[in-house]
PDB file of C-alpha atoms in Angstrom:
ATOM      1  CA  MET A 159      34.412  13.653  -7.050  1.00 61.00           C
ATOM      2  CA  ASP A 160      33.225  10.179  -6.074  1.00 81.00           C
ATOM      3  CA  ARG A 161      31.206   9.117  -9.096  1.00 83.00           C
ATOM      4  CA  LEU A 162      28.865   6.785  -7.178  1.00 84.00           C
ATOM      5  CA  GLU A 163      28.135   9.490  -4.610  1.00 87.00           C
ATOM      6  CA  ALA A 164      27.448  11.991  -7.395  1.00 85.00           C
ATOM      7  CA  MET A 165      25.117   9.493  -9.099  1.00 87.00           C
ATOM      8  CA  ALA A 166      23.265   9.005  -5.804  1.00 88.00           C
ATOM      9  CA  MET A 167      22.908  12.783  -5.445  1.00 89.00           C
ATOM     10  CA  LEU A 168      21.550  13.065  -8.983  1.00 87.00           C
ATOM     11  CA  VAL A 169      19.025  10.269  -8.427  1.00 87.00           C
ATOM     12  CA  SER A 170      17.943  11.797  -5.110  1.00 87.00           C
ATOM     13  CA  SER A 171      17.489  15.196  -6.747  1.00 87.00           C
ATOM     14  CA  VAL A 172      15.202  13.717  -9.375  1.00 86.00           C
ATOM     15  CA  GLU A 173      13.207  11.720  -6.812  1.00 84.00           C
ATOM     16  CA  GLU A 174      12.813  14.701  -4.450  1.00 84.00           C
ATOM     17  CA  GLY A 175      12.029  17.158  -7.243  1.00 84.00           C
ATOM     18  CA  SER A 176      14.672  19.768  -6.421  1.00 85.00           C
ATOM     19  CA  LEU A 177      18.318  20.145  -5.456  1.00 86.00           C
ATOM     20  CA  SER A 178      17.435  21.801  -2.152  1.00 85.00           C
ATOM     21  CA  ALA A 179      15.014  19.020  -1.150  1.00 86.00           C
ATOM     22  CA  ALA A 180      17.617  16.378  -2.033  1.00 86.00           C
ATOM     23  CA  ALA A 181      20.265  18.234  -0.028  1.00 88.00           C
ATOM     24  CA  ARG A 182      17.968  18.290   2.999  1.00 88.00           C
ATOM     25  CA  LYS A 183      17.269  14.568   2.645  1.00 86.00           C
ATOM     26  CA  LEU A 184      20.972  13.747   2.306  1.00 87.00           C
ATOM     27  CA  ASN A 185      21.908  16.259   5.033  1.00 87.00           C
ATOM     28  CA  ILE A 186      24.519  18.016   2.925  1.00 89.00           C
ATOM     29  CA  PRO A 187      24.888  21.644   1.753  1.00 88.00           C
ATOM     30  CA  VAL A 188      23.044  22.536  -1.452  1.00 87.00           C
ATOM     31  CA  ALA A 189      26.315  23.883  -2.853  1.00 89.00           C
ATOM     32  CA  THR A 190      27.996  20.499  -2.363  1.00 89.00           C
ATOM     33  CA  LEU A 191      25.197  18.662  -4.127  1.00 87.00           C
ATOM     34  CA  THR A 192      25.051  21.192  -6.964  1.00 88.00           C
ATOM     35  CA  ARG A 193      28.824  20.985  -7.484  1.00 90.00           C
ATOM     36  CA  ASN A 194      28.743  17.184  -7.656  1.00 89.00           C
ATOM     37  CA  VAL A 195      25.856  17.163 -10.154  1.00 89.00           C
ATOM     38  CA  ASN A 196      27.655  19.780 -12.283  1.00 90.00           C
ATOM     39  CA  ASP A 197      30.880  17.732 -12.161  1.00 89.00           C
ATOM     40  CA  LEU A 198      28.944  14.634 -13.192  1.00 88.00           C
ATOM     41  CA  GLU A 199      27.448  16.457 -16.181  1.00 88.00           C
ATOM     42  CA  ALA A 200      30.941  17.678 -17.122  1.00 88.00           C
ATOM     43  CA  LEU A 201      32.267  14.119 -16.888  1.00 88.00           C
ATOM     44  CA  VAL A 202      29.454  12.757 -19.059  1.00 86.00           C
ATOM     45  CA  GLY A 203      29.861  15.652 -21.465  1.00 88.00           C
ATOM     46  CA  THR A 204      26.201  16.675 -21.726  1.00 88.00           C
ATOM     47  CA  ARG A 205      23.436  18.238 -19.702  1.00 88.00           C
ATOM     48  CA  LEU A 206      21.380  15.769 -17.655  1.00 88.00           C
ATOM     49  CA  LEU A 207      19.090  18.151 -15.762  1.00 87.00           C
ATOM     50  CA  ILE A 208      17.015  21.112 -16.878  1.00 85.00           C
ATOM     51  CA  ARG A 209      16.751  23.462 -13.906  1.00 77.00           C
ATOM     52  CA  THR A 210      13.785  25.838 -13.609  1.00 68.00           C
ATOM     53  CA  THR A 211      12.611  27.989 -10.716  1.00 58.00           C
ATOM     54  CA  ARG A 212       9.825  25.509  -9.899  1.00 65.00           C
ATOM     55  CA  LYS A 213      11.165  22.038 -10.543  1.00 72.00           C
ATOM     56  CA  LEU A 214      13.767  19.839 -12.150  1.00 80.00           C
ATOM     57  CA  ALA A 215      13.299  18.104 -15.467  1.00 83.00           C
ATOM     58  CA  LEU A 216      15.460  15.523 -17.187  1.00 86.00           C
ATOM     59  CA  THR A 217      16.852  15.759 -20.676  1.00 87.00           C
ATOM     60  CA  ASP A 218      16.374  12.652 -22.835  1.00 86.00           C
ATOM     61  CA  VAL A 219      19.946  11.617 -22.091  1.00 87.00           C
ATOM     62  CA  GLY A 220      19.393  12.437 -18.420  1.00 86.00           C
ATOM     63  CA  ALA A 221      16.336  10.185 -18.173  1.00 87.00           C
ATOM     64  CA  GLU A 222      18.307   7.258 -19.583  1.00 88.00           C
ATOM     65  CA  TYR A 223      21.306   8.054 -17.357  1.00 89.00           C
ATOM     66  CA  VAL A 224      19.199   8.223 -14.167  1.00 87.00           C
ATOM     67  CA  ALA A 225      17.469   4.907 -14.939  1.00 85.00           C
ATOM     68  CA  THR A 226      20.861   3.261 -15.433  1.00 87.00           C
ATOM     69  CA  ALA A 227      22.289   4.965 -12.332  1.00 86.00           C
ATOM     70  CA  LYS A 228      19.447   3.549 -10.208  1.00 84.00           C
ATOM     71  CA  ARG A 229      20.253   0.015 -11.377  1.00 82.00           C
ATOM     72  CA  ILE A 230      23.970   0.498 -10.717  1.00 85.00           C
ATOM     73  CA  LEU A 231      23.377   1.862  -7.213  1.00 82.00           C
ATOM     74  CA  GLU A 232      21.018  -1.010  -6.392  1.00 78.00           C
ATOM     75  CA  GLU A 233      23.554  -3.570  -7.628  1.00 77.00           C
ATOM     76  CA  VAL A 234      26.337  -1.966  -5.561  1.00 80.00           C
ATOM     77  CA  ASP A 235      24.059  -1.930  -2.509  1.00 76.00           C
ATOM     78  CA  GLU A 236      23.258  -5.618  -2.994  1.00 72.00           C
ATOM     79  CA  LEU A 237      26.938  -6.510  -3.370  1.00 75.00           C
ATOM     80  CA  GLU A 238      27.773  -4.669  -0.158  1.00 73.00           C
ATOM     81  CA  ARG A 239      24.949  -6.385   1.707  1.00 70.00           C
ATOM     82  CA  ARG A 240      26.111  -9.737   0.378  1.00 68.00           C
ATOM     83  CA  ALA A 241      29.669  -9.019   1.545  1.00 68.00           C
ATOM     84  CA  ALA A 242      28.329  -8.064   4.981  1.00 63.00           C
ATOM     85  CA  GLY A 243      26.671 -11.450   5.313  1.00 62.00           C
ATOM     86  CA  GLU A 244      23.091 -10.217   4.899  1.00 58.00           C
ATOM     87  CA  PHE A 245      22.375 -12.970   2.389  1.00 62.00           C
ATOM     88  CA  THR A 246      23.352 -15.711   4.830  1.00 64.00           C
ATOM     89  CA  THR A 247      22.592 -14.198   8.240  1.00 70.00           C
ATOM     90  CA  PRO A 248      19.253 -12.462   8.889  1.00 77.00           C
ATOM     91  CA  ARG A 249      20.331  -8.909   9.688  1.00 80.00           C
ATOM     92  CA  GLY A 250      19.908  -5.371   8.413  1.00 86.00           C
ATOM     93  CA  GLU A 251      16.917  -3.235   7.451  1.00 89.00           C
ATOM     94  CA  LEU A 252      13.810  -4.723   5.854  1.00 91.00           C
ATOM     95  CA  VAL A 253      11.358  -2.350   4.169  1.00 92.00           C
ATOM     96  CA  VAL A 254       7.733  -3.524   4.242  1.00 94.00           C
ATOM     97  CA  ALA A 255       4.975  -1.593   2.439  1.00 93.00           C
ATOM     98  CA  SER A 256       1.280  -1.917   3.258  1.00 92.00           C
ATOM     99  CA  PRO A 257      -2.024  -0.040   3.017  1.00 89.00           C
ATOM    100  CA  VAL A 258      -2.510   2.074   6.151  1.00 88.00           C
ATOM    101  CA  GLN A 259      -5.406   0.229   7.775  1.00 88.00           C
ATOM    102  CA  VAL A 260      -4.150  -3.234   6.823  1.00 91.00           C
ATOM    103  CA  ALA A 261      -0.805  -2.304   8.360  1.00 91.00           C
ATOM    104  CA  ARG A 262      -2.426  -1.197  11.611  1.00 90.00           C
ATOM    105  CA  LEU A 263      -4.849  -4.107  11.987  1.00 89.00           C
ATOM    106  CA  ARG A 264      -2.972  -7.066  10.477  1.00 92.00           C
ATOM    107  CA  VAL A 265       0.635  -6.347   9.495  1.00 94.00           C
ATOM    108  CA  LEU A 266       1.962  -4.502  12.552  1.00 94.00           C
ATOM    109  CA  PRO A 267       1.192  -7.371  14.983  1.00 94.00           C
ATOM    110  CA  VAL A 268       3.122  -9.752  12.700  1.00 95.00           C
ATOM    111  CA  VAL A 269       6.018  -7.290  12.391  1.00 95.00           C
ATOM    112  CA  ASN A 270       6.217  -6.860  16.151  1.00 95.00           C
ATOM    113  CA  GLN A 271       6.331 -10.619  16.734  1.00 95.00           C
ATOM    114  CA  PHE A 272       8.957 -11.045  14.011  1.00 95.00           C
ATOM    115  CA  LEU A 273      11.218  -8.351  15.483  1.00 94.00           C
ATOM    116  CA  ALA A 274      11.125 -10.087  18.845  1.00 94.00           C
ATOM    117  CA  LEU A 275      12.512 -13.223  17.180  1.00 92.00           C
ATOM    118  CA  TYR A 276      15.235 -11.539  15.101  1.00 91.00           C
ATOM    119  CA  PRO A 277      17.074  -8.841  17.101  1.00 90.00           C
ATOM    120  CA  GLU A 278      19.536  -8.059  14.267  1.00 89.00           C
ATOM    121  CA  ILE A 279      16.776  -7.120  11.818  1.00 92.00           C
ATOM    122  CA  ARG A 280      15.268  -3.626  11.629  1.00 92.00           C
ATOM    123  CA  ILE A 281      11.974  -2.979   9.831  1.00 94.00           C
ATOM    124  CA  ARG A 282      10.756   0.206   8.175  1.00 93.00           C
ATOM    125  CA  LEU A 283       6.985  -0.090   7.691  1.00 93.00           C
ATOM    126  CA  VAL A 284       5.836   2.150   4.827  1.00 91.00           C
ATOM    127  CA  GLN A 285       2.100   2.816   5.185  1.00 89.00           C
ATOM    128  CA  SER A 286       0.306   4.188   2.137  1.00 85.00           C
ATOM    129  CA  ASP A 287      -3.049   3.567   0.460  1.00 80.00           C
ATOM    130  CA  ARG A 288      -1.614   4.239  -2.992  1.00 79.00           C
ATOM    131  CA  ILE A 289      -0.042   1.417  -4.964  1.00 78.00           C
ATOM    132  CA  ILE A 290       3.644   1.641  -4.125  1.00 75.00           C
ATOM    133  CA  ASP A 291       6.341   0.767  -6.631  1.00 78.00           C
ATOM    134  CA  LEU A 292       8.735  -1.453  -4.695  1.00 79.00           C
ATOM    135  CA  VAL A 293      11.757  -0.195  -6.630  1.00 74.00           C
ATOM    136  CA  ASP A 294      10.892   3.485  -6.188  1.00 73.00           C
ATOM    137  CA  VAL A 295      10.643   3.259  -2.382  1.00 75.00           C
ATOM    138  CA  HIS A 296      13.353   0.580  -2.083  1.00 79.00           C
ATOM    139  CA  ALA A 297      10.826  -1.788  -0.480  1.00 86.00           C
ATOM    140  CA  ASP A 298      11.700  -5.455  -0.055  1.00 89.00           C
ATOM    141  CA  ILE A 299       8.129  -6.683   0.217  1.00 93.00           C
ATOM    142  CA  ALA A 300       4.575  -5.341   0.153  1.00 93.00           C
ATOM    143  CA  ILE A 301       1.083  -6.356   1.124  1.00 93.00           C
ATOM    144  CA  ARG A 302      -1.358  -5.583  -1.684  1.00 91.00           C
ATOM    145  CA  VAL A 303      -5.142  -5.444  -1.376  1.00 90.00           C
ATOM    146  CA  GLY A 304      -6.804  -5.757  -4.794  1.00 86.00           C
ATOM    147  CA  ARG A 305      -6.238  -7.302  -8.189  1.00 83.00           C
ATOM    148  CA  LEU A 306      -2.557  -7.496  -9.128  1.00 81.00           C
ATOM    149  CA  ARG A 307      -1.302  -5.703 -12.224  1.00 76.00           C
ATOM    150  CA  ASP A 308       2.476  -6.087 -12.190  1.00 64.00           C
ATOM    151  CA  SER A 309       3.346  -9.569 -13.488  1.00 69.00           C
ATOM    152  CA  SER A 310       7.049  -9.041 -12.661  1.00 75.00           C
ATOM    153  CA  LEU A 311       6.290  -9.493  -8.955  1.00 84.00           C
ATOM    154  CA  VAL A 312       6.264 -12.797  -7.114  1.00 89.00           C
ATOM    155  CA  ALA A 313       2.857 -12.981  -5.409  1.00 91.00           C
ATOM    156  CA  THR A 314       1.546 -15.214  -2.645  1.00 93.00           C
ATOM    157  CA  ARG A 315      -2.128 -14.981  -1.749  1.00 95.00           C
ATOM    158  CA  VAL A 316      -2.774 -14.737   1.998  1.00 95.00           C
ATOM    159  CA  GLY A 317      -6.512 -14.089   2.049  1.00 94.00           C
ATOM    160  CA  ALA A 318      -9.378 -11.918   0.854  1.00 94.00           C
ATOM    161  CA  LEU A 319     -11.633  -9.198   2.218  1.00 94.00           C
ATOM    162  CA  ARG A 320     -15.309  -8.621   1.505  1.00 94.00           C
ATOM    163  CA  VAL A 321     -16.485  -5.149   0.573  1.00 95.00           C
ATOM    164  CA  VAL A 322     -19.491  -4.672   2.834  1.00 96.00           C
ATOM    165  CA  THR A 323     -22.256  -2.157   3.441  1.00 96.00           C
ATOM    166  CA  VAL A 324     -23.159  -1.379   7.031  1.00 97.00           C
ATOM    167  CA  ALA A 325     -25.494   0.858   8.988  1.00 97.00           C
ATOM    168  CA  SER A 326     -26.316   1.476  12.622  1.00 97.00           C
ATOM    169  CA  PRO A 327     -29.434  -0.143  14.137  1.00 97.00           C
ATOM    170  CA  ALA A 328     -30.818   3.348  14.887  1.00 96.00           C
ATOM    171  CA  LEU A 329     -30.472   4.455  11.267  1.00 96.00           C
ATOM    172  CA  LEU A 330     -32.163   1.262  10.028  1.00 96.00           C
ATOM    173  CA  ASP A 331     -35.002   1.766  12.498  1.00 95.00           C
ATOM    174  CA  LYS A 332     -35.473   5.279  11.156  1.00 94.00           C
ATOM    175  CA  TYR A 333     -35.224   4.609   7.417  1.00 93.00           C
ATOM    176  CA  GLY A 334     -35.933   0.895   7.118  1.00 93.00           C
ATOM    177  CA  TRP A 335     -33.728  -1.861   5.684  1.00 94.00           C
ATOM    178  CA  PRO A 336     -32.791  -1.331   2.013  1.00 94.00           C
ATOM    179  CA  GLU A 337     -33.736  -4.270  -0.208  1.00 93.00           C
ATOM    180  CA  THR A 338     -31.644  -3.369  -3.274  1.00 93.00           C
ATOM    181  CA  PRO A 339     -28.667  -1.045  -3.873  1.00 94.00           C
ATOM    182  CA  GLU A 340     -31.029   1.429  -5.539  1.00 93.00           C
ATOM    183  CA  ASP A 341     -32.689   1.971  -2.143  1.00 93.00           C
ATOM    184  CA  LEU A 342     -29.438   3.579  -0.942  1.00 93.00           C
ATOM    185  CA  ARG A 343     -30.359   6.675  -2.932  1.00 90.00           C
ATOM    186  CA  GLU A 344     -32.995   7.379  -0.273  1.00 90.00           C
ATOM    187  CA  LEU A 345     -30.548   6.980   2.631  1.00 93.00           C
ATOM    188  CA  PRO A 346     -27.785   9.299   3.906  1.00 95.00           C
ATOM    189  CA  CYS A 347     -24.344   7.863   3.091  1.00 95.00           C
ATOM    190  CA  VAL A 348     -20.865   8.197   4.558  1.00 95.00           C
ATOM    191  CA  VAL A 349     -18.232   7.767   1.850  1.00 94.00           C
ATOM    192  CA  PHE A 350     -14.638   6.754   2.495  1.00 92.00           C
ATOM    193  CA  ASP A 351     -12.758   8.522  -0.296  1.00 87.00           C
ATOM    194  CA  SER A 352     -10.736   5.587  -1.628  1.00 84.00           C
ATOM    195  CA  PRO A 353     -10.116   4.789  -5.325  1.00 77.00           C
ATOM    196  CA  SER A 354     -10.751   1.082  -4.704  1.00 79.00           C
ATOM    197  CA  LEU A 355     -14.105   1.756  -2.985  1.00 86.00           C
ATOM    198  CA  SER A 356     -15.516   4.549  -5.146  1.00 83.00           C
ATOM    199  CA  PRO A 357     -18.070   4.403  -6.639  1.00 89.00           C
ATOM    200  CA  TRP A 358     -19.995   1.858  -4.567  1.00 93.00           C
ATOM    201  CA  ARG A 359     -20.406  -1.307  -6.642  1.00 93.00           C
ATOM    202  CA  TYR A 360     -22.832  -4.208  -6.221  1.00 94.00           C
ATOM    203  CA  ARG A 361     -23.778  -7.414  -8.035  1.00 93.00           C
ATOM    204  CA  SER A 362     -26.955  -9.425  -7.596  1.00 89.00           C
ATOM    205  CA  GLN A 363     -26.196 -13.030  -6.657  1.00 84.00           C
ATOM    206  CA  ASP A 364     -29.484 -14.074  -8.299  1.00 83.00           C
ATOM    207  CA  THR A 365     -29.368 -12.255 -11.637  1.00 87.00           C
ATOM    208  CA  GLY A 366     -25.782 -11.030 -11.953  1.00 85.00           C
ATOM    209  CA  GLN A 367     -27.045  -7.465 -12.464  1.00 89.00           C
ATOM    210  CA  ILE A 368     -24.439  -4.807 -11.698  1.00 91.00           C
ATOM    211  CA  TYR A 369     -25.317  -1.694  -9.694  1.00 91.00           C
ATOM    212  CA  THR A 370     -23.164   1.422  -9.338  1.00 91.00           C
ATOM    213  CA  ILE A 371     -24.095   3.966  -6.694  1.00 89.00           C
ATOM    214  CA  ALA A 372     -22.316   7.323  -6.778  1.00 81.00           C
ATOM    215  CA  ASP A 373     -24.659   9.769  -5.034  1.00 74.00           C
ATOM    216  CA  VAL A 374     -23.464  12.890  -3.231  1.00 76.00           C
ATOM    217  CA  PRO A 375     -22.548  11.718   0.296  1.00 89.00           C
ATOM    218  CA  ARG A 376     -23.881  13.211   3.488  1.00 92.00           C
ATOM    219  CA  LEU A 377     -20.306  12.945   4.770  1.00 95.00           C
ATOM    220  CA  LEU A 378     -17.070  12.399   2.839  1.00 94.00           C
ATOM    221  CA  VAL A 379     -14.035  11.239   4.857  1.00 93.00           C
ATOM    222  CA  SER A 380     -10.446  10.291   4.062  1.00 88.00           C
ATOM    223  CA  SER A 381      -9.964   7.386   6.481  1.00 89.00           C
ATOM    224  CA  PRO A 382     -11.862   4.141   7.116  1.00 91.00           C
ATOM    225  CA  ASP A 383     -11.857   4.771  10.874  1.00 91.00           C
ATOM    226  CA  ALA A 384     -13.753   8.020  10.364  1.00 94.00           C
ATOM    227  CA  ALA A 385     -16.298   6.307   8.098  1.00 95.00           C
ATOM    228  CA  VAL A 386     -16.894   3.569  10.674  1.00 96.00           C
ATOM    229  CA  ASP A 387     -17.228   6.034  13.564  1.00 96.00           C
ATOM    230  CA  ALA A 388     -19.705   8.159  11.597  1.00 97.00           C
ATOM    231  CA  ALA A 389     -21.748   5.086  10.656  1.00 97.00           C
ATOM    232  CA  ILE A 390     -21.868   3.991  14.309  1.00 97.00           C
ATOM    233  CA  ASP A 391     -23.127   7.474  15.223  1.00 96.00           C
ATOM    234  CA  GLY A 392     -25.967   7.052  12.714  1.00 96.00           C
ATOM    235  CA  ILE A 393     -24.778   9.693  10.232  1.00 96.00           C
ATOM    236  CA  GLY A 394     -25.271   7.319   7.321  1.00 95.00           C
ATOM    237  CA  VAL A 395     -24.675   4.010   5.616  1.00 96.00           C
ATOM    238  CA  THR A 396     -21.065   3.263   4.650  1.00 96.00           C
ATOM    239  CA  PHE A 397     -19.275   0.977   2.180  1.00 96.00           C
ATOM    240  CA  ILE A 398     -16.045  -0.447   3.565  1.00 95.00           C
ATOM    241  CA  LEU A 399     -13.715  -3.437   3.844  1.00 94.00           C
ATOM    242  CA  GLU A 400     -15.080  -5.973   6.317  1.00 94.00           C
ATOM    243  CA  HIS A 401     -12.095  -6.027   8.655  1.00 91.00           C
ATOM    244  CA  ASP A 402     -12.596  -2.303   9.306  1.00 93.00           C
ATOM    245  CA  VAL A 403     -16.073  -2.958  10.774  1.00 94.00           C
ATOM    246  CA  HIS A 404     -15.586  -6.473  12.166  1.00 92.00           C
ATOM    247  CA  GLU A 405     -15.460  -5.464  15.836  1.00 92.00           C
ATOM    248  CA  ALA A 406     -18.326  -2.958  15.495  1.00 96.00           C
ATOM    249  CA  VAL A 407     -20.558  -5.623  13.915  1.00 95.00           C
ATOM    250  CA  ILE A 408     -19.706  -8.157  16.627  1.00 94.00           C
ATOM    251  CA  ALA A 409     -20.544  -5.530  19.264  1.00 96.00           C
ATOM    252  CA  GLY A 410     -23.910  -4.850  17.617  1.00 96.00           C
ATOM    253  CA  LYS A 411     -23.031  -1.247  16.817  1.00 97.00           C
ATOM    254  CA  LEU A 412     -23.381  -1.842  13.068  1.00 97.00           C
ATOM    255  CA  LYS A 413     -25.396  -4.252  10.918  1.00 97.00           C
ATOM    256  CA  TYR A 414     -24.505  -5.765   7.552  1.00 96.00           C
ATOM    257  CA  ILE A 415     -27.001  -4.839   4.835  1.00 95.00           C
ATOM    258  CA  LEU A 416     -27.357  -5.782   1.148  1.00 94.00           C
ATOM    259  CA  GLN A 417     -25.303  -8.949   1.629  1.00 93.00           C
ATOM    260  CA  ASP A 418     -27.014 -10.577  -1.373  1.00 91.00           C
ATOM    261  CA  PHE A 419     -25.496  -7.864  -3.568  1.00 93.00           C
ATOM    262  CA  GLU A 420     -21.853  -7.938  -2.508  1.00 93.00           C
ATOM    263  CA  ILE A 421     -19.158  -8.006  -5.188  1.00 92.00           C
ATOM    264  CA  GLU A 422     -16.464 -10.670  -5.154  1.00 91.00           C
ATOM    265  CA  PRO A 423     -14.088 -10.378  -2.185  1.00 93.00           C
ATOM    266  CA  ILE A 424     -10.875  -8.465  -2.864  1.00 91.00           C
ATOM    267  CA  PRO A 425      -7.731 -10.647  -2.734  1.00 93.00           C
ATOM    268  CA  VAL A 426      -4.833  -9.874  -0.408  1.00 94.00           C
ATOM    269  CA  HIS A 427      -1.313 -10.813  -1.547  1.00 94.00           C
ATOM    270  CA  VAL A 428       2.225 -10.622  -0.280  1.00 94.00           C
ATOM    271  CA  VAL A 429       4.401  -9.472  -3.191  1.00 93.00           C
ATOM    272  CA  TYR A 430       8.125  -9.055  -3.731  1.00 90.00           C
ATOM    273  CA  LEU A 431      10.588  -8.745  -6.591  1.00 84.00           C
ATOM    274  CA  SER A 432      12.060 -11.868  -8.080  1.00 76.00           C
ATOM    275  CA  ARG A 433      15.814 -12.020  -7.528  1.00 69.00           C
ATOM    276  CA  ALA A 434      18.551 -14.567  -8.017  1.00 63.00           C
ATOM    277  CA  ALA A 435      19.740 -14.399  -4.405  1.00 69.00           C
ATOM    278  CA  MET A 436      17.240 -13.536  -1.683  1.00 79.00           C
ATOM    279  CA  PRO A 437      18.612 -11.945   1.510  1.00 83.00           C
ATOM    280  CA  ALA A 438      18.144 -14.091   4.596  1.00 85.00           C
ATOM    281  CA  LYS A 439      16.161 -11.297   6.294  1.00 89.00           C
ATOM    282  CA  LEU A 440      13.582 -11.340   3.478  1.00 91.00           C
ATOM    283  CA  ARG A 441      13.331 -15.132   3.312  1.00 91.00           C
ATOM    284  CA  ARG A 442      12.813 -15.340   7.078  1.00 92.00           C
ATOM    285  CA  PHE A 443      10.155 -12.628   6.973  1.00 95.00           C
ATOM    286  CA  ILE A 444       8.272 -14.319   4.122  1.00 94.00           C
ATOM    287  CA  ASP A 445       8.389 -17.692   5.861  1.00 94.00           C
ATOM    288  CA  TYR A 446       7.126 -16.120   9.089  1.00 95.00           C
ATOM    289  CA  ALA A 447       4.613 -13.546   7.812  1.00 95.00           C
ATOM    290  CA  VAL A 448       2.733 -15.536   5.162  1.00 95.00           C
ATOM    291  CA  PRO A 449       1.226 -18.179   7.514  1.00 96.00           C
ATOM    292  CA  LYS A 450       0.606 -15.534  10.198  1.00 95.00           C
ATOM    293  CA  LEU A 451      -1.274 -13.267   7.774  1.00 95.00           C
ATOM    294  CA  ARG A 452      -3.281 -16.208   6.466  1.00 94.00           C
ATOM    295  CA  GLU A 453      -4.273 -16.995  10.034  1.00 94.00           C
ATOM    296  CA  LEU A 454      -5.273 -13.391  10.748  1.00 92.00           C
ATOM    297  CA  LEU A 455      -7.328 -13.170   7.540  1.00 93.00           C
ATOM    298  CA  ALA A 456      -8.866 -16.646   7.703  1.00 91.00           C
ATOM    299  CA  GLU A 457     -12.202 -15.440   9.103  1.00 89.00           C
ATOM    300  CA  PHE A 458     -12.704 -12.915   6.302  1.00 91.00           C
ATOM    301  CA  GLY A 459     -13.585 -13.086   2.617  1.00 87.00           C
ATOM    302  CA  ARG A 460     -16.584 -15.415   2.648  1.00 83.00           C
ATOM    303  CA  ILE A 461     -19.693 -14.102   0.903  1.00 74.00           C
ATOM    304  CA  PRO A 462     -22.874 -15.178   2.739  1.00 70.00           C
ATOM    305  CA  SER A 463     -25.118 -17.538   0.777  1.00 60.00           C
ATOM    306  CA  ALA A 464     -28.063 -15.969  -0.943  1.00 49.00           C
TER     307      ALA A 464
END
């Protein structure tokens, strides 16, 4: 039994939730994985996993062992990459995490340009609207939209995005222009089901009064594109990040409303883990992507004057 390989199998089993799922991910027989995990438990001298018909659970010792195994495997991986010259020559895989729509509209163009400059670098772009733990997904760097919580990350601000309310000209002709957020209760609404945008929040620039609107929507959708398309079709008012509706507003398909009640723009950061030695691939990407993202976001994030 190769102990490092067995540790990797154990960690993968915990991350995937079952031995069979881990075996599929690692492309090995379930019997091989099970044997290695059993041998590892025999070597340690105690049970690490509690196996049930539905899922895996860790014993107390197992939880501590897996956490330590993750650190060991990461350190070995870094040593191997250092030996291969990854810390001096920009090569190898770079994992970049980003919210889905930000990745499509802002990050992917930067990634494509970067890849054209560095043929020995590969990029895996992880697109998810949940807050991704960089260690859990083995990400080198992430783009975060929103207030930062994890102080262990190195963060560089690259811009901000307004949270705006928009409606089609036809809908406004039919219902009239709302003067305060409370008027939205009389209008049909299209809600993008996002934790960062629900409920709809407003703040008066004149009085500082806070409004929270959480009515039952006419249409509930799971993507910003769908919310924008429905708003253009006149289904209802929607509450969205400004870069999602920028082109539709310029084209006259949507109109900004309630601009005097917008909350503070949401910051956008590039974040990565602090480390003693940064791989050349990551340093090159940071140096290239940060100014490019700032340029792409420069036109956003300015609240109109009251």
